[in-house]
Tab-separated table of C-alpha atoms in Angstrom:
chain	number	residue	atom	x	y	z
A	1136	UNK	CA	7.757	-13.358	18.761
A	1137	UNK	CA	6.348	-9.878	18.722
A	1138	UNK	CA	5.890	-8.112	22.033
A	1139	UNK	CA	2.327	-7.371	23.065
A	1140	UNK	CA	2.855	-3.624	22.714
A	1141	UNK	CA	3.764	-4.085	19.017
A	1142	UNK	CA	0.470	-5.803	18.144
A	1143	UNK	CA	-2.664	-4.188	16.766
A	1144	UNK	CA	-5.705	-5.662	18.468
A	1145	UNK	CA	-8.490	-3.068	18.645
A	1146	UNK	CA	-11.189	-2.986	16.003
A	1147	UNK	CA	-11.043	0.822	15.740
A	1148	UNK	CA	-7.354	0.573	14.787
A	1149	UNK	CA	-8.128	-1.977	12.079
A	1150	UNK	CA	-10.972	0.183	10.773
A	1151	UNK	CA	-8.699	3.228	10.592
A	1152	UNK	CA	-5.951	1.330	8.763
A	1153	UNK	CA	-8.343	-0.239	6.250
A	1154	UNK	CA	-10.050	3.115	5.597
A	1155	UNK	CA	-7.041	5.483	5.538
A	1156	UNK	CA	-4.018	3.261	4.960
A	1157	UNK	CA	-1.900	2.919	1.842
A	1158	UNK	CA	-1.968	-0.482	0.127
A	1159	UNK	CA	0.999	-2.369	-1.345
A	1160	UNK	CA	0.586	-5.726	-3.072
A	1161	UNK	CA	3.250	-8.396	-3.365
A	1162	UNK	CA	3.411	-11.975	-4.604
A	1163	UNK	CA	2.245	-13.551	-1.345
A	1164	UNK	CA	0.787	-10.733	0.726
A	1165	UNK	CA	-0.932	-7.359	0.898
A	1166	UNK	CA	0.518	-4.639	3.131
A	1167	UNK	CA	-1.690	-1.883	4.544
A	1168	UNK	CA	0.143	0.978	6.223
A	1169	UNK	CA	-1.188	3.932	8.208
A	1170	UNK	CA	0.622	6.578	10.264
A	1171	UNK	CA	0.987	5.939	13.966
A	1172	UNK	CA	1.043	8.466	16.804
A	1173	UNK	CA	2.580	5.985	19.254
A	1174	UNK	CA	6.305	5.705	19.834
A	1175	UNK	CA	6.573	2.230	18.228
A	1176	UNK	CA	5.509	0.511	15.025
A	1177	UNK	CA	2.648	-1.942	15.450
A	1178	UNK	CA	1.666	-4.985	13.387
A	1179	UNK	CA	-1.229	-7.326	12.699
A	1180	UNK	CA	-1.188	-10.461	10.565
A	1181	UNK	CA	-4.347	-11.737	8.899
A	1182	UNK	CA	-4.488	-15.291	7.562
A	1183	UNK	CA	-7.912	-16.175	6.225
A	1184	UNK	CA	-9.507	-19.599	6.214
A	1185	UNK	CA	-9.330	-19.301	2.421
A	1186	UNK	CA	-5.598	-19.943	2.821
A	1187	UNK	CA	-6.265	-23.233	4.619
A	1188	UNK	CA	-8.986	-24.736	6.762
A	1189	UNK	CA	-6.298	-26.176	9.015
A	1190	UNK	CA	-5.275	-23.966	11.934
A	1191	UNK	CA	-1.794	-25.491	11.961
A	1192	UNK	CA	-1.106	-24.194	8.449
A	1193	UNK	CA	-2.478	-20.734	9.261
A	1194	UNK	CA	-0.384	-20.586	12.453
A	1195	UNK	CA	2.724	-21.665	10.530
A	1196	UNK	CA	2.181	-18.769	8.144
A	1197	UNK	CA	1.795	-16.336	11.059
A	1198	UNK	CA	4.937	-17.633	12.774
A	1199	UNK	CA	6.955	-17.182	9.589
A	1200	UNK	CA	5.706	-13.621	9.088
A	1201	UNK	CA	6.394	-12.755	12.754
A	1202	UNK	CA	9.910	-14.104	12.415
A	1203	UNK	CA	10.533	-11.969	9.348
A	1204	UNK	CA	9.131	-8.866	11.051
A	1205	UNK	CA	11.351	-9.349	14.092
A	1206	UNK	CA	14.424	-9.672	11.853
A	1207	UNK	CA	13.543	-6.489	9.923
A	1208	UNK	CA	12.306	-4.401	12.875
A	1209	UNK	CA	15.661	-2.707	13.561
A	1210	UNK	CA	15.879	-1.405	9.974
A	1211	UNK	CA	12.436	0.232	10.034
A	1212	UNK	CA	12.069	3.959	9.405
A	1213	UNK	CA	9.330	5.887	11.202
A	1214	UNK	CA	6.481	4.651	13.336
A	1215	UNK	CA	3.544	3.110	11.475
A	1216	UNK	CA	0.706	0.646	11.881
A	1217	UNK	CA	0.962	-2.285	9.482
A	1218	UNK	CA	-1.615	-4.940	8.630
A	1219	UNK	CA	-0.293	-7.884	6.623
A	1220	UNK	CA	-2.869	-10.041	4.819
A	1221	UNK	CA	-1.705	-13.206	3.116
A	1222	UNK	CA	-3.009	-13.797	-0.419
A	1223	UNK	CA	-1.842	-17.396	-0.616
A	1224	UNK	CA	0.471	-19.653	1.326
A	1225	UNK	CA	1.761	-23.203	1.061
A	1226	UNK	CA	4.193	-24.989	3.352
A	1227	UNK	CA	6.367	-25.768	0.330
A	1228	UNK	CA	7.079	-22.085	-0.401
A	1229	UNK	CA	10.655	-21.383	0.710
A	1230	UNK	CA	10.992	-19.080	3.716
A	1231	UNK	CA	13.497	-16.965	1.762
A	1232	UNK	CA	10.887	-16.102	-0.900
A	1233	UNK	CA	8.387	-14.927	1.698
A	1234	UNK	CA	11.137	-12.927	3.432
A	1235	UNK	CA	12.182	-11.319	0.151
A	1236	UNK	CA	8.576	-10.434	-0.754
A	1237	UNK	CA	7.894	-8.724	2.588
A	1238	UNK	CA	11.239	-6.932	2.569
A	1239	UNK	CA	10.653	-5.606	-0.972
A	1240	UNK	CA	7.156	-4.420	-0.051
A	1241	UNK	CA	8.453	-2.576	3.010
A	1242	UNK	CA	11.270	-0.951	1.013
A	1243	UNK	CA	8.773	0.070	-1.686
A	1244	UNK	CA	6.535	1.555	1.034
A	1245	UNK	CA	9.571	3.521	2.296
A	1246	UNK	CA	9.348	2.159	5.829
A	1247	UNK	CA	12.472	0.005	5.628
A	1248	UNK	CA	16.098	0.946	4.922
A	1249	UNK	CA	17.760	-0.958	2.108
A	1250	UNK	CA	20.256	-3.523	3.348
A	1251	UNK	CA	23.698	-2.390	2.253
């Protein structure tokens, strides 16, 4: 689970990221990244009702993304604000594919060191 200080929650932060952030698109998600003046990287995960009307499915998607972020956090370069929006999600999609997609997006965005 992500600590409270690593979450983006204020509307002005979202507005800034959506207006000024860089966008990277993957198979399952869209990454929006903006510079951060704080001493830590912060995250937000958006799962629309278009993904599923069921809250349990949306929460499962969020838990999986949070788990991936916590495993990759130590390899991050720089301090940025990141908003992750899911394009589509199904319970049957293997966790490893979602992990690989997010990792590749973060490497492409140059905010994650390649795993040697």
